[in-house]
Every structure is written in C-alpha cells, then in structure tokens.
Short mmCIF file of C-alpha atoms in Angstrom, two decimals:
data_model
loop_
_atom_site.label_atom_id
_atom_site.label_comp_id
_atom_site.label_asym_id
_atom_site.label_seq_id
_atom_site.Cartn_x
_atom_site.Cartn_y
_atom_site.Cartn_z
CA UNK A 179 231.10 255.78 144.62
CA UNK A 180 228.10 253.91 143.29
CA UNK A 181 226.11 256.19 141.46
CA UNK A 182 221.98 255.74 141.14
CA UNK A 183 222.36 255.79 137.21
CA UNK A 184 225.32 252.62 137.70
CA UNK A 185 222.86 250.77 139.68
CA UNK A 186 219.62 251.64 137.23
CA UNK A 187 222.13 250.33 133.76
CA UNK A 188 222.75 247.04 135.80
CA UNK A 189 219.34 246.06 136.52
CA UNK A 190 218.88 246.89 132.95
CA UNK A 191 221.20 244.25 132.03
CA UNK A 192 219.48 241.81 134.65
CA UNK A 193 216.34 242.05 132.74
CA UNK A 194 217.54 240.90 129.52
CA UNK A 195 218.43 237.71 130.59
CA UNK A 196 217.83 235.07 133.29
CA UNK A 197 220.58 233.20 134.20
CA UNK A 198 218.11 231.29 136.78
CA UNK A 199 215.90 230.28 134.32
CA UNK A 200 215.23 226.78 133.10
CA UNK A 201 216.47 227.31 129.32
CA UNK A 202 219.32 229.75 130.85
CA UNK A 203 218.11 231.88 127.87
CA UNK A 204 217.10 235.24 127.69
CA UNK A 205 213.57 234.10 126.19
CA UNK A 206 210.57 236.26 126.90
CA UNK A 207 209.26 233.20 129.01
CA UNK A 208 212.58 233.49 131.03
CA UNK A 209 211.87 237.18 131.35
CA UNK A 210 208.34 236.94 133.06
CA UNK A 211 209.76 234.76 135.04
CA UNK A 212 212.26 236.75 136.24
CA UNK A 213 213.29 236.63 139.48
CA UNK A 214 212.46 239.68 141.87
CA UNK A 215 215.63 242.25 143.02
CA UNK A 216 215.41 244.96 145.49
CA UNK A 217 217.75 247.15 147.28
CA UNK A 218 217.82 246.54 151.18
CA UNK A 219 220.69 248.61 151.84
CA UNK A 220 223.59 251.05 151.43
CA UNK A 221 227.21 251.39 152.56
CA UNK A 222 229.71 254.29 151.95
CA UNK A 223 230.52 252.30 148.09
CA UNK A 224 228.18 249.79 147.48
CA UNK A 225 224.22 248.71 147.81
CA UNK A 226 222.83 245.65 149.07
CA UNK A 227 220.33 243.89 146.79
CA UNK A 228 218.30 240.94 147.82
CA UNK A 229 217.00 238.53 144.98
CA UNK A 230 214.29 235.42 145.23
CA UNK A 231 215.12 232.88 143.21
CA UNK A 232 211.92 231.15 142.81
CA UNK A 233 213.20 228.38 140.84
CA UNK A 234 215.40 227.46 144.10
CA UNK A 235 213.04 228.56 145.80
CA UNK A 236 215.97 230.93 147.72
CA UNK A 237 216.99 234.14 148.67
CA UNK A 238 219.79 235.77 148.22
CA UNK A 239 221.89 238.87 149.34
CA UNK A 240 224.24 240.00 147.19
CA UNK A 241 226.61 243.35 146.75
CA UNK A 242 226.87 246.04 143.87
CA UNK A 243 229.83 248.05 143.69
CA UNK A 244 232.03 249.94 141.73
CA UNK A 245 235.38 249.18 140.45
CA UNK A 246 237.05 252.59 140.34
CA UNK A 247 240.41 251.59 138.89
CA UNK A 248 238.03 251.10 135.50
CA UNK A 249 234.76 252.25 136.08
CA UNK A 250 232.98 249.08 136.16
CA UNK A 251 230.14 247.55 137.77
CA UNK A 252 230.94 244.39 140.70
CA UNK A 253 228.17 241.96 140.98
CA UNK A 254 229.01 239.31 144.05
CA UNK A 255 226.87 236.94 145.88
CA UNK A 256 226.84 237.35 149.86
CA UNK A 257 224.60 235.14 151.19
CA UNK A 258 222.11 232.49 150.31
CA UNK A 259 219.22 231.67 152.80
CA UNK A 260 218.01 228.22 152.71
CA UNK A 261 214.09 229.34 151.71
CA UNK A 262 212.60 232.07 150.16
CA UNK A 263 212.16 234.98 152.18
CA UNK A 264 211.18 238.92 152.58
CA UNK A 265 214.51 240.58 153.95
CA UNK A 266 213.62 244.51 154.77
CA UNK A 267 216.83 245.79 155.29
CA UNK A 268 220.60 244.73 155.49
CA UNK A 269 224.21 246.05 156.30
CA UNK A 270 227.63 244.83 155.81
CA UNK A 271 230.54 245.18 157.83
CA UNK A 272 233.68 247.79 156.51
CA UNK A 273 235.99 244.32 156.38
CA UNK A 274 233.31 243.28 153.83
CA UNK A 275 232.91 239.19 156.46
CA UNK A 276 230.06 239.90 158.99
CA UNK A 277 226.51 240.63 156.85
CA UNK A 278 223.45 241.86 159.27
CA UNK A 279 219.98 241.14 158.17
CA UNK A 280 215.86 241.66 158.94
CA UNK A 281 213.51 239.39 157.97
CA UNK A 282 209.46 239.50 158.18
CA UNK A 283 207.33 236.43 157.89
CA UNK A 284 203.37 236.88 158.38
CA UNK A 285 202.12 233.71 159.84
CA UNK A 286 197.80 234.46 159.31
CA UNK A 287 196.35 237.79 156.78
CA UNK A 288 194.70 239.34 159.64
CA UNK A 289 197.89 239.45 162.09
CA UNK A 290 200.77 241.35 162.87
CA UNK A 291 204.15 239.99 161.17
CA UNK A 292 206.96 239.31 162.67
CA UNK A 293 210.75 240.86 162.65
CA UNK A 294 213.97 238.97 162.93
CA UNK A 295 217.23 240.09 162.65
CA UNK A 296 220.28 237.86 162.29
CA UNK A 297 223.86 238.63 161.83
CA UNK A 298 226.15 235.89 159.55
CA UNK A 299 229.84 235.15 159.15
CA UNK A 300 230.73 234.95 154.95
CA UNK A 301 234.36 233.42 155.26
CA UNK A 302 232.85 230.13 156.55
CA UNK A 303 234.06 227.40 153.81
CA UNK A 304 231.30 224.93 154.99
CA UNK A 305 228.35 227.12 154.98
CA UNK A 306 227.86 231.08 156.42
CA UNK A 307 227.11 230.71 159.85
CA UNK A 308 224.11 232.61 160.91
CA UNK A 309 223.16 233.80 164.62
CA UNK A 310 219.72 235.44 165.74
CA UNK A 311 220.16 238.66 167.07
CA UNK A 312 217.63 240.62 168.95
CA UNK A 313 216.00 237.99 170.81
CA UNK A 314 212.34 237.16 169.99
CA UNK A 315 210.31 237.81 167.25
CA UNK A 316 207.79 240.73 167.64
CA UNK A 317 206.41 243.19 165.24
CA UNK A 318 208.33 246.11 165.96
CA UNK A 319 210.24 247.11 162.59
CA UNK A 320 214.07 246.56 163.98
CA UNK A 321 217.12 247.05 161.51
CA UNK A 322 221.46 246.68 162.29
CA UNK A 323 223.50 249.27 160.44
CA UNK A 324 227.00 248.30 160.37
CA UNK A 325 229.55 251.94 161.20
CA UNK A 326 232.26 251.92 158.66
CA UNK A 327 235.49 252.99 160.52
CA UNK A 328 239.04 252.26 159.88
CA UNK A 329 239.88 252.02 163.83
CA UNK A 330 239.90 248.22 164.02
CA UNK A 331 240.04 245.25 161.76
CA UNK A 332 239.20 243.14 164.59
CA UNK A 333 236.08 245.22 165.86
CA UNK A 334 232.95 245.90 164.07
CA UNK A 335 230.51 248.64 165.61
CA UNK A 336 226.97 248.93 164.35
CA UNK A 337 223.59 250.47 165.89
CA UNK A 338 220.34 248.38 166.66
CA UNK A 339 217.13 250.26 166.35
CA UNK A 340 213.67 249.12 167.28
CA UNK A 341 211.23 251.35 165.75
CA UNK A 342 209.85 254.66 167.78
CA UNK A 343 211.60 252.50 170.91
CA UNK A 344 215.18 252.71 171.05
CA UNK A 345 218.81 252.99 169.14
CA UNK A 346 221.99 251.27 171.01
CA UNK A 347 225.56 251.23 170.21
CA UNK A 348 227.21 247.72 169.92
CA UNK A 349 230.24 246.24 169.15
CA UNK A 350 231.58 242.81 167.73
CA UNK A 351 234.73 241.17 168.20
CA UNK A 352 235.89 238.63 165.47
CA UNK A 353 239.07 236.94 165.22
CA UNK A 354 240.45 235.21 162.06
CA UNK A 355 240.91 231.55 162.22
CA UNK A 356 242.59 229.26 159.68
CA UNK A 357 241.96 232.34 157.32
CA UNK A 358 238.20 232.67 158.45
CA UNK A 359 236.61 235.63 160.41
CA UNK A 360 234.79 234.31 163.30
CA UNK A 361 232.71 236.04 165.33
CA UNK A 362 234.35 235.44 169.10
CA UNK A 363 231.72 236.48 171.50
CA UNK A 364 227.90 238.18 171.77
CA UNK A 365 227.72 241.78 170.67
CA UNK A 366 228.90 243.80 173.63
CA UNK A 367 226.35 246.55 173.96
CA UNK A 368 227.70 250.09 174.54
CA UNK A 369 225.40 252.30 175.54
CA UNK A 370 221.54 253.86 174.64
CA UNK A 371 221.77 256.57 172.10
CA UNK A 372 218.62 257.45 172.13
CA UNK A 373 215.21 256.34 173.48
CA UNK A 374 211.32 256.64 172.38
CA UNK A 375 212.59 258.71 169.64
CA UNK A 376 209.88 259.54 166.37
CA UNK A 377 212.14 259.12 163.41
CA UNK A 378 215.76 258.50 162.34
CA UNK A 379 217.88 258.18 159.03
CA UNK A 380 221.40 257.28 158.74
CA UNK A 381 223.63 258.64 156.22
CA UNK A 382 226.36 256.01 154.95
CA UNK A 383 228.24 258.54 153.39
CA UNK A 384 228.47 260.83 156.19
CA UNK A 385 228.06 258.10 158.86
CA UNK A 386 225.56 260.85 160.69
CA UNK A 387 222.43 259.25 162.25
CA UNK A 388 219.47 261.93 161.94
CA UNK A 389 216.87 261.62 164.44
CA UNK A 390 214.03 263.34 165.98
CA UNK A 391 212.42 262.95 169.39
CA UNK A 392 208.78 264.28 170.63
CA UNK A 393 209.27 267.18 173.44
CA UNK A 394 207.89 266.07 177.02
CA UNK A 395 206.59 269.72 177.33
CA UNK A 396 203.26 269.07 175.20
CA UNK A 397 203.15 265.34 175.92
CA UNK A 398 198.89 266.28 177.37
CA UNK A 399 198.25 268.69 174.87
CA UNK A 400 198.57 265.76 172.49
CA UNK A 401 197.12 263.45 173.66
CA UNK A 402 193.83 265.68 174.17
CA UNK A 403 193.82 266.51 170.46
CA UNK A 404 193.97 263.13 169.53
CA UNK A 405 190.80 262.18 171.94
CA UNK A 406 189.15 264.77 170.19
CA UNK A 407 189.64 263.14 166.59
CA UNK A 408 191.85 265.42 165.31
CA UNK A 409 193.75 263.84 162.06
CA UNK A 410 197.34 265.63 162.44
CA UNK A 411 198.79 267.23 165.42
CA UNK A 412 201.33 270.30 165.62
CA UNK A 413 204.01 268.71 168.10
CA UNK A 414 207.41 270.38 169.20
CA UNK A 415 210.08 268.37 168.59
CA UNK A 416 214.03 268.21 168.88
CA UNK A 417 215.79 267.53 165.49
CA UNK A 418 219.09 266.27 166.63
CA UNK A 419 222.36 264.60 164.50
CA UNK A 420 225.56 262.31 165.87
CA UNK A 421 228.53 261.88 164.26
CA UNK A 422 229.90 258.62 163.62
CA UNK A 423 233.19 259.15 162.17
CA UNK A 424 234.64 257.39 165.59
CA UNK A 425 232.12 254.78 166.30
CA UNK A 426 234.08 254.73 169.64
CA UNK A 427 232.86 258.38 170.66
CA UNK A 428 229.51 259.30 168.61
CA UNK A 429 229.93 263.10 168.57
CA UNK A 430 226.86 265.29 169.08
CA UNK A 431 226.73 268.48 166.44
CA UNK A 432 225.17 270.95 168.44
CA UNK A 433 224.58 272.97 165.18
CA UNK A 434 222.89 270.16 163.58
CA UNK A 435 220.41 270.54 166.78
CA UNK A 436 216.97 271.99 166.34
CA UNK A 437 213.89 272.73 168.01
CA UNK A 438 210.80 273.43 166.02
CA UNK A 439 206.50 272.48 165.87
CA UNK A 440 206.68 269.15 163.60
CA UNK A 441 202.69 268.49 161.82
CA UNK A 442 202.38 264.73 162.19
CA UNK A 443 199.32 262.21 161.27
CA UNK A 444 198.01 260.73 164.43
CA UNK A 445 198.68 257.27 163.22
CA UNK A 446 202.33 257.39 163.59
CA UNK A 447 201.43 258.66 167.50
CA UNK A 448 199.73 255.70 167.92
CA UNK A 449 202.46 253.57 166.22
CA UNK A 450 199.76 251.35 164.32
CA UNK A 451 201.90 248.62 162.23
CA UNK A 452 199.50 248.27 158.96
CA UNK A 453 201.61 252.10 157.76
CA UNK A 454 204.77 250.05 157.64
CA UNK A 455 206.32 250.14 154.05
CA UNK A 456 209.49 249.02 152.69
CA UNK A 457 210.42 251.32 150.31
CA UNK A 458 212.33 249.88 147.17
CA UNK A 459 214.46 252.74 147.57
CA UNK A 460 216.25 254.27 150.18
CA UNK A 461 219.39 256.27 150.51
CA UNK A 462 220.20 254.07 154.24
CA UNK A 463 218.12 252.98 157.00
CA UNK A 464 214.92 255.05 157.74
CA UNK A 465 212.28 254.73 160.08
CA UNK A 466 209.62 252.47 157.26
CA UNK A 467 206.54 254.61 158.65
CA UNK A 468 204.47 255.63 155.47
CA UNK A 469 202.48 258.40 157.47
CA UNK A 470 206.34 260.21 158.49
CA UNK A 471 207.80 260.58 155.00
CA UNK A 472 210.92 263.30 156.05
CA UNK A 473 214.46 263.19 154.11
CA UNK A 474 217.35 265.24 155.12
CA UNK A 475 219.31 267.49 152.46
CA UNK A 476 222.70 268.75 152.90
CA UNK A 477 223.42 272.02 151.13
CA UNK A 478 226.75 272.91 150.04
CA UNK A 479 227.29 275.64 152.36
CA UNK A 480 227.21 273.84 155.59
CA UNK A 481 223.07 274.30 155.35
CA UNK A 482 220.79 271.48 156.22
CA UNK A 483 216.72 270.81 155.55
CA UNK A 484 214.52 268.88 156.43
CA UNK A 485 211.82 267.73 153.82
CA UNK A 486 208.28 266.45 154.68
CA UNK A 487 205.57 265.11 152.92
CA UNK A 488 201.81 264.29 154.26
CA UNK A 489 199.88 261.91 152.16
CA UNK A 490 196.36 262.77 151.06
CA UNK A 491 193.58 261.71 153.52
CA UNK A 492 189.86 261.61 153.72
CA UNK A 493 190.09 264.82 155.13
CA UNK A 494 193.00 266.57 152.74
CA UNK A 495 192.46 265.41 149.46
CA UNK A 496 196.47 266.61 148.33
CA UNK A 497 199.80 265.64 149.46
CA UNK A 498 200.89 268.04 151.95
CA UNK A 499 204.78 269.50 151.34
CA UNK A 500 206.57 270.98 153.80
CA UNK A 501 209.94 272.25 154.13
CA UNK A 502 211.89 273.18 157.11
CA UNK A 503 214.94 275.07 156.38
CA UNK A 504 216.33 274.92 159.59
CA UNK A 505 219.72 276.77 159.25
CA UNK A 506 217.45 279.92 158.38
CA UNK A 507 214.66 278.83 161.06
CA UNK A 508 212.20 279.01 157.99
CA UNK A 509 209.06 276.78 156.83
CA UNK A 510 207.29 276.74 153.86
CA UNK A 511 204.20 274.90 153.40
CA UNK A 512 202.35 273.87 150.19
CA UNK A 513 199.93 271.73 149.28
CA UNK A 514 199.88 269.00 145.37
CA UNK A 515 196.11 268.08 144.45
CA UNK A 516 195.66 264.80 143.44
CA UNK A 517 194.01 264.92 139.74
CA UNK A 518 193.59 261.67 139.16
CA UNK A 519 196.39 260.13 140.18
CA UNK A 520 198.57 260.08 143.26
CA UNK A 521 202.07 262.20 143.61
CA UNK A 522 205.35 261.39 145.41
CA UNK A 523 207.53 264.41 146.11
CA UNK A 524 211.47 263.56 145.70
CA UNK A 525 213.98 266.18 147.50
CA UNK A 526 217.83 266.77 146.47
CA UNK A 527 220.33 269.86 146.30
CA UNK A 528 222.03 271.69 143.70
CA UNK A 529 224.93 273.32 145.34
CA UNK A 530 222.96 275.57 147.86
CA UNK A 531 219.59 275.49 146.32
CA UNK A 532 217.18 273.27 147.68
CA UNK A 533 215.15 270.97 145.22
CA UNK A 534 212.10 269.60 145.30
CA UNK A 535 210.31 267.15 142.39
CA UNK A 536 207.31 266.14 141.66
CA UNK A 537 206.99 263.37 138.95
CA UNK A 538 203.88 264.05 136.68
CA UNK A 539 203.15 267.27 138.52
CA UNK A 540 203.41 271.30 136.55
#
C-alpha cells in the first residue's frame, strides 16, 4: 500500500528537478517554473496525480504506486489531454485500461463553471480514445469512482454521483482487440443507490461508500428556520454505509446505519456553488462542499465516527468541532478560536482511540 509519507518523499524528489524545463536542469529558474501536481484520486494501491505542463501547455494524469517486491516508488504516465486543464477528480479501473475523469472550465469570472466527465481507453496505440460521459455540461460537481473487484476482467463497475442529486451503479463492458481493451458498448446503468442525498465518501480501501441523507420528517421545520435567517440548522439525518466488495450486489450494513440531529450551515441547504473546493488532499471521492467538512474513522474494534468541522463565520468567530461517536450514540462538541490565524482540524485513529489534530493549535 501507498503510504502518505511515500507519496510526500516523491514530490520531494519532483521539486529538485524539472525534467519539463527548457535547460532540463534542476536550476532554480527551472524550479519556479515548476510545473503544478495534485492528487485527484485514490485506488486500493495507488493515487492519481494530475500535472500541467505549462511548457506544453498540457495536462497530464499519471499513477503513483508502490512496488512491494522492493519497496519502491512507480511513477507512470496515464493520460495526456491535448490542452491545459483543471481535472477535479479521477479513477482508474482494477485492470489498470479504462481511466475516468472531471474536468471544470469557467467560461466568464462572474458565472457558474462547468463539469465534464469523460471516461478514456489507455491501450489505444494511436492515441487514448476519450468518450464524454454524463451528457451536458452543468455546474453540478459530478465525479466516476471506478469499484475494484476481481469478479470480471471483462466488466468494470463504477458509481456516478452528481452532487446532493444522485449516486447510480454502472457497468462497462470492454473486450480486448488485437491486444487493446476497447470499450464495447455505453455504460449499462444498474440501478439508483441513492437519491437527494447530503454527503458521501468512498473508501478505496474498504470499497464502502459513506453517505448521509436529510430525514423527510423535519423537511418544514427547516425550511422555516432558514426564512428566519438562522446561520446553521439542527437537521435529523440517516448516516448510512454499502458495501462494495461485490459490485454486483452492494450490501447494506445495517450496523453501519445511524440516525442522529446533524448541525449544518444553511449554505450547503441551499446548495450555493461558490463553497465548492477541491481539496489537494483527499483520502477518495468526497462530496467538495467547504461548508460540510465530515470524515469517517474506523476504530479497531469494529467502532466507527464521524468527524465534523464548522468553519468560523460572521456570527462564530471559531471553528466548530464536533464528534459523533456513533457506535456509543455519543457527541461531543467543542469549539478552536481563531487567534490570528485560521485552523484546520485533521481526524485519524490509534487502535481504538479516536484522534483529533489541530496544526498550530495547544
């Protein structure tokens, strides 16, 4: 398994050099000039990276893996795209041929932009074939997340999500031909896992899909608190989790199922676009909402959290923590001033303890 510290030494080694530069010297010209990297994406044993090259005036998608016969770092190129672009997240197949991408262009400063998603055949000798998937362009965030399974080497499942609108099951049929994977047909869609749902995160390593949906009980009560200006609104939600480990049956873990009074800004009710973020960072596909920061932790005894955080405001001057522990039905609120400077909380697990970080924060 890639670990973060692997990934961390080889961007290290990036930045001493530029092989795109001019020179092809590791000059500090070449170094401001750098090209860009950042992660769009994780699998079970490797990340995604996507890199502008802004000498070609390209961008491309590349792997990072892990050779585990001797420890070493893999560095391949996917996919080039024939202009630079701004790719928000991307997935690759288990057979390592079909690569699924977003995009977002912004046409004019003062409108929405736009989200594409494409899928692209690698083995193609002539060029990597590229299909729009999705249909039109909107500006709904949308991402593909490509289900690792060892079922099928000639069928590829993965899961389309439109942001806060819907997440369907699909699957691909490719067939090799003169020693090429070709995609034979239109993804076949499955079925609707889930509809008008809040938030979702996938685990690659767990191939569980994390998601929570907004009960229909308090649907007015809502809505009134928001007409009456109210900043953040107590809403009962269902925390919910389905397996993957058959991308052929999705499995529902009832005990992974959870009902409990979520706080949540108003702006993510109202599903305004300008809080969209793409974080550098991310452990797989997440909902890119910067007002509904939550992260899942596994604890080693079958336990499972959910972690929140609540940016400051006008209103609350401090980033708002709060922890839902669910297998105990326990919360615990607290609040991080911001002296000066503003903090991000990070969340992991130490066996069965629960961790929670603060850079720059005692």
């Amino acid at each position: 398994m890639l670990r973060f510290d692997d990934l961390y030494r080889l961007f290290g080694r990036i930045n001493e050099s530029s092989p795109n530069s001019p020179d092809g010297t590791g000059s500090n010209e070449s170094k401001r000039r750098q090209p860009p990297i950042y992660i769009v994406g994780r699998e079970k044993n490797l990340f995604l990276i996507a890199r502008d090259d802004k000498y070609k005036k390209k961008t491309c998608i590349e792997k990072v893996e892990t050779n585990p016969n001797n420890n070493t770092i893999e560095r391949s190129q996917l996919y080039v795209h024939e202009f630079l672009m701004k790719c928000v997240c991307a997935s690759l197949n288990a057979e390592k041929n079909i690569l699924a991408f977003t995009t977002y262009r912004k046409k004019k400063e003062d409108q929405d932009g736009l989200y594409e998603s494409y899928l692209v055949e690698l083995e193609d000798t002539i060029g990597p074939n590229r299909f729009l998937f999705s249909g039109a362009a909107d500006a709904t965030y949308r991402s593909i997340q490509f289900i690792h399974d060892t079922y099928s080497k000639n069928t590829s499942s993965f899961f389309f999500s439109k942001d806060k609108e819907r997440i369907e099951l699909y699957n691909i049929e490719t067939k090799k031909q003169k020693n090429v994977t070709k995609i034979q047909s239109q993804p076949e869609k499955q079925f609707n896992l889930v509809k008008s749902y809040l938030w979702m995160e996938w685990d690659p390593i767990s191939s569980l899909l994390y998601f929570i949906t907004i009960s229909d009980q308090n649907e007015t009560e809502v809505q009134n608190k928001i007409a009456q200006g109210a900043k953040t609104v107590d809403v009962l939600c269902e925390f919910k989790c389905r397996s993957f480990v058959d991308p052929r049956k999705p499995i529902r873990l009832s005990n992974f199922e959870f009902t409990l009074t979520i706080t949540i800004p108003v702006e993510s009710l109202l599903n305004r676009k300008d809080h969209y973020e793409h974080y550098p960072w991310r452990n797989g596909h997440c909902s890119p909402d910067t007002t509904l920061l939550f992260k899942v932790i596994r604890l080693s005894n079958n336990g499972i959290c959910l972690c929140q955080q609540i940016p400051p405001s006008q209103q609350t001057p401090s980033t708002t923590v709060i922890l839902y522990i669910l297998h105990h039905h326990a919360k615990f609120t607290f609040n991080v001033p911001e002296n000066h400077c503003k903090h991000r909380a990070f969340f992991s697990s130490l066996y069965d303890y629960l961790m929670v970080y603060i850079p720059g924060y005692c």
